[in-house]
mmCIF file of C-alpha atoms in Angstrom:
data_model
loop_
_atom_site.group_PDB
_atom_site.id
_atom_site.type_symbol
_atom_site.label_atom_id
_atom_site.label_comp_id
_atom_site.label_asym_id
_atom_site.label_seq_id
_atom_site.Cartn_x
_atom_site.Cartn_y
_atom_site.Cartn_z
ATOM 1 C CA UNK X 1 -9.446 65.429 -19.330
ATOM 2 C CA UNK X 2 -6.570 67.049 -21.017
ATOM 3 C CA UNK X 3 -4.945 64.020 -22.658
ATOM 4 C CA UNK X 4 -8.109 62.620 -23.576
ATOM 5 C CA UNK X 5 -9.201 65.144 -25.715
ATOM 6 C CA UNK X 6 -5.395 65.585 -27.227
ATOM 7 C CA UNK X 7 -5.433 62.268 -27.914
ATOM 8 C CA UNK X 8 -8.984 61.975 -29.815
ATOM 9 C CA UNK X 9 -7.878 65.438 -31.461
ATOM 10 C CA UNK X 10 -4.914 63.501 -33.139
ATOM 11 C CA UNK X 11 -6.602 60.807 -33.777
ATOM 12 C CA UNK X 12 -9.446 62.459 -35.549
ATOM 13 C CA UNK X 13 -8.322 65.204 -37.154
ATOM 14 C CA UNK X 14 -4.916 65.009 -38.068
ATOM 15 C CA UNK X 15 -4.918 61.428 -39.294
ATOM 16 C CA UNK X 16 -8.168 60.422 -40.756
ATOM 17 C CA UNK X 17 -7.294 56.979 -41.334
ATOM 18 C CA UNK X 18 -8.207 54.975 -39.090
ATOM 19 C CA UNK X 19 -5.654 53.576 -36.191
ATOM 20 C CA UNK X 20 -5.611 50.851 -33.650
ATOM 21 C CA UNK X 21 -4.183 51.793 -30.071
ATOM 22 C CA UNK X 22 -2.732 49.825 -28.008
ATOM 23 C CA UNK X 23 -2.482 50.315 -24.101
ATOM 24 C CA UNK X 24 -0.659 48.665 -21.281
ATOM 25 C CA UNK X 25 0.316 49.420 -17.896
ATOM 26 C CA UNK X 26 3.751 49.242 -16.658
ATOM 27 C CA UNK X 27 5.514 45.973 -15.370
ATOM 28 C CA UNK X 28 5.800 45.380 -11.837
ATOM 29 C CA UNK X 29 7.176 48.214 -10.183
ATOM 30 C CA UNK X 30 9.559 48.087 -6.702
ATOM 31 C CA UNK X 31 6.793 50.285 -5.019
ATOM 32 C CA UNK X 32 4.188 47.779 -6.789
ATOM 33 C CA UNK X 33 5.730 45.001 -4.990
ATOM 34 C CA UNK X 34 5.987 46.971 -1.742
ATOM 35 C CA UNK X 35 2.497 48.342 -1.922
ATOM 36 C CA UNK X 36 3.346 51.703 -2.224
ATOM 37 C CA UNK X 37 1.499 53.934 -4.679
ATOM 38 C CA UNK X 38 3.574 56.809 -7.111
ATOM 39 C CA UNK X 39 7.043 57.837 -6.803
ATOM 40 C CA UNK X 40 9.314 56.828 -9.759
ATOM 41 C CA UNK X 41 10.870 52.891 -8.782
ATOM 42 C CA UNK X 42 12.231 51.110 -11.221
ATOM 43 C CA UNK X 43 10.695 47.502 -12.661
ATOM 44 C CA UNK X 44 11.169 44.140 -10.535
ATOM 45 C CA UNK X 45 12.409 41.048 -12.287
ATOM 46 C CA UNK X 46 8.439 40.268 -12.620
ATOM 47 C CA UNK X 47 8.397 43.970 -14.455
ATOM 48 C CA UNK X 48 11.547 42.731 -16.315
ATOM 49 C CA UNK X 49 9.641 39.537 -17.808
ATOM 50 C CA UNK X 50 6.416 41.786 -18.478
ATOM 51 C CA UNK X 51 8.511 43.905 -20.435
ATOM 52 C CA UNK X 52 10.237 41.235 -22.518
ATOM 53 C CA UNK X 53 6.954 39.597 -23.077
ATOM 54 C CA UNK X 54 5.238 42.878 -24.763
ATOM 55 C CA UNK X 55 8.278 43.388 -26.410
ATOM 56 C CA UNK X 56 7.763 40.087 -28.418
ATOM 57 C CA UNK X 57 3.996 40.722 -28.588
ATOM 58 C CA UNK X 58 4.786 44.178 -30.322
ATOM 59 C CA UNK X 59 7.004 42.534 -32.725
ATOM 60 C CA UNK X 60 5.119 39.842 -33.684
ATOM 61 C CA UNK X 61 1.404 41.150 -33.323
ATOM 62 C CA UNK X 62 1.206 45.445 -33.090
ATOM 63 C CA UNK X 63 3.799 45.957 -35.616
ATOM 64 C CA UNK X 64 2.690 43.298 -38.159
ATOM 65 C CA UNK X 65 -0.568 43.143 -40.108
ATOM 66 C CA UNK X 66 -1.949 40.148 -41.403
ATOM 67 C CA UNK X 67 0.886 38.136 -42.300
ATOM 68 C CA UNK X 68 4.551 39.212 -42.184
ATOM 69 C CA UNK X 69 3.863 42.504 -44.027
ATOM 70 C CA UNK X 70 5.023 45.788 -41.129
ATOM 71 C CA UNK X 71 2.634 47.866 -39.939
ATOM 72 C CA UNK X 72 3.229 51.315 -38.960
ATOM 73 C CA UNK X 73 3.655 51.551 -35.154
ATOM 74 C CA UNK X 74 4.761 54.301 -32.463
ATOM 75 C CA UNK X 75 5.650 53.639 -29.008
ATOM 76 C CA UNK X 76 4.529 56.475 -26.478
ATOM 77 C CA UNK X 77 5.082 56.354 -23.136
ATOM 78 C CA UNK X 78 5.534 58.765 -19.691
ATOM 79 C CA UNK X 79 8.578 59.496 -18.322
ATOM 80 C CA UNK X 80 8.724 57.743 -15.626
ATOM 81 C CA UNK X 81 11.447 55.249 -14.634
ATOM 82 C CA UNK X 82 8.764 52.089 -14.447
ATOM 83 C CA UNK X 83 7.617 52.921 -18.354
ATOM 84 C CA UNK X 84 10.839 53.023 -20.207
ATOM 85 C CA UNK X 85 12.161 49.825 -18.271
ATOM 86 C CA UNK X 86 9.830 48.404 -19.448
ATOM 87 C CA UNK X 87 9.233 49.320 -23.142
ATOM 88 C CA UNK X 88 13.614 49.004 -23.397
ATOM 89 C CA UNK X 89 13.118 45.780 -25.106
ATOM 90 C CA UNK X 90 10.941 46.981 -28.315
ATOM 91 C CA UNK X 91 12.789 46.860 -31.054
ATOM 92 C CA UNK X 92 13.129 49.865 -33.073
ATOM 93 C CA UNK X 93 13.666 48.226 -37.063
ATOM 94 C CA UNK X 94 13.669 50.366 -39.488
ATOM 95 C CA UNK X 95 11.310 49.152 -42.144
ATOM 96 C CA UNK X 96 9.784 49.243 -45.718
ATOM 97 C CA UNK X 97 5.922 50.722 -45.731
ATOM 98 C CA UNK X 98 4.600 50.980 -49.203
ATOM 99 C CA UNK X 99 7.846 52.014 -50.626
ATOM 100 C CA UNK X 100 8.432 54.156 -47.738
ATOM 101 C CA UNK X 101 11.068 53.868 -44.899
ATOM 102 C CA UNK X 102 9.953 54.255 -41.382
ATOM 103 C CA UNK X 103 11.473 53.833 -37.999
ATOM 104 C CA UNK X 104 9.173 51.334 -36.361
ATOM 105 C CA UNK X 105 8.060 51.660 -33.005
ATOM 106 C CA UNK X 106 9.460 55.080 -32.691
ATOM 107 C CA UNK X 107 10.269 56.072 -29.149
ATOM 108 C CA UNK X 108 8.357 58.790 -28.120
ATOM 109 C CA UNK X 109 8.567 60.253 -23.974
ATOM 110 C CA UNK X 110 5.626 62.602 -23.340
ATOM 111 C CA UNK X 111 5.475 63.938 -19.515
ATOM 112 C CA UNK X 112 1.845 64.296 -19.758
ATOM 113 C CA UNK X 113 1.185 61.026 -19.293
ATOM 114 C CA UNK X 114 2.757 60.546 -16.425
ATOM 115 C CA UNK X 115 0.512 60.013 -13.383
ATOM 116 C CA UNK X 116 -1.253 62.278 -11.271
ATOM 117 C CA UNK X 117 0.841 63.364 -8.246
ATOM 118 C CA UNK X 118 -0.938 61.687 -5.315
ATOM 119 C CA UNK X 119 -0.208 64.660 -2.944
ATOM 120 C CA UNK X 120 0.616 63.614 0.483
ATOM 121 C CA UNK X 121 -0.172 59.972 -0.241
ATOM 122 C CA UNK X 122 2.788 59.759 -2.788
ATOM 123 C CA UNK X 123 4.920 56.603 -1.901
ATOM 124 C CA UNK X 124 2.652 55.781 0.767
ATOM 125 C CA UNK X 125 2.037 52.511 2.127
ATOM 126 C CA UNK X 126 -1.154 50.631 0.941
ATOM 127 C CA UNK X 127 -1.946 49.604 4.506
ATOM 128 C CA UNK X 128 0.132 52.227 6.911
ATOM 129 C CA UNK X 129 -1.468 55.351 6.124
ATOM 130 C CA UNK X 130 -4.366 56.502 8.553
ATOM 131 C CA UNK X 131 -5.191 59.781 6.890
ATOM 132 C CA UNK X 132 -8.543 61.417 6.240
ATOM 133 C CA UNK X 133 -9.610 60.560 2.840
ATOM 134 C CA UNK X 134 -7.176 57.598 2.501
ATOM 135 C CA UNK X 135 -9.802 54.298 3.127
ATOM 136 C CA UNK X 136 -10.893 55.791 -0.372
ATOM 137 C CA UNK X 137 -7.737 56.546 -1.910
ATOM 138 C CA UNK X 138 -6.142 52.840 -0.662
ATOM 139 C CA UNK X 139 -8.919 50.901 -2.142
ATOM 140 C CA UNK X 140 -8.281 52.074 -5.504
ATOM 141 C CA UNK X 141 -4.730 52.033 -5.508
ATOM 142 C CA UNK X 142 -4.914 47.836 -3.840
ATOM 143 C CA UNK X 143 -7.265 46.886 -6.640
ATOM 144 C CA UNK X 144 -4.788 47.961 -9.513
ATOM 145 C CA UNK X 145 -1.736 46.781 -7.458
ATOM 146 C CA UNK X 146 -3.361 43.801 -7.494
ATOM 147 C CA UNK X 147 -3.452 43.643 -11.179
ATOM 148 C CA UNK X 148 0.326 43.694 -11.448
#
């Protein structure tokens, strides 16, 4: 889609060199834990200890290269509520790059990569909804609740 090709556009063209991206989902979010798919819930404490965890993998393994030298890093996530609970505990340093300062890990809020509005199965229950369509729609949605 869209932010594919936006994506491999910067990636390509703009900055030849080449970059590693990282991706992660969310922590556990309140609808997660409820079952419910979409809608904009804040983190559980699970989501809470996700969050601190990446934040101490960022520090120590995306924003470091071999070594202790810093490697340039940006932080990009949706707007939603779920996302920036859980990317509040990256540290922001600002560092020393080949003579260069830079603001590490660089906050960055894009709305187009928030999720796809589910329509009339937004904040529905995993297991209450008896819609057309929505034996498809719930099996999806279990298996990556399931991965939080």
């Amino acid at each position: 889609g869209f932010l594919r090709m936006r994506i491999a556009q910067f990636l390509s063209t703009i900055h030849t060199e080449t970059h590693t991206v990282y991706l992660t989902r969310h922590g556990q979010s309140e609808y997660n834990k409820l079952g419910k798919i979409g809608g904009n819930s804040g983190v559980t404490d699970n989501g809470l200890e996700y969050a601190k965890r990446l934040a101490d993998y960022a520090a120590n393994t995306i924003c470091k290269e071999s070594g202790d030298s810093p490697n340039k890093a940006r932080l990009w996530t949706s707007s939603l509520r779920r996302t920036n609970e859980t990317a509040q505990f990256i540290e922001h340093p600002e560092v020393d790059v080949d003579g260069d300062s830079w603001l590490q890990m660089s906050h960055r809020v894009y709305r187009n990569l928030d999720e796809i509005f589910a329509g009339e199965y937004e904040v529905a229950s995993l297991t209450s909804t008896s819609s057309p369509g929505w034996t498809r729609w719930s099996t999806s949605w279990k298996a990556i609740a399931n991965l939080c």
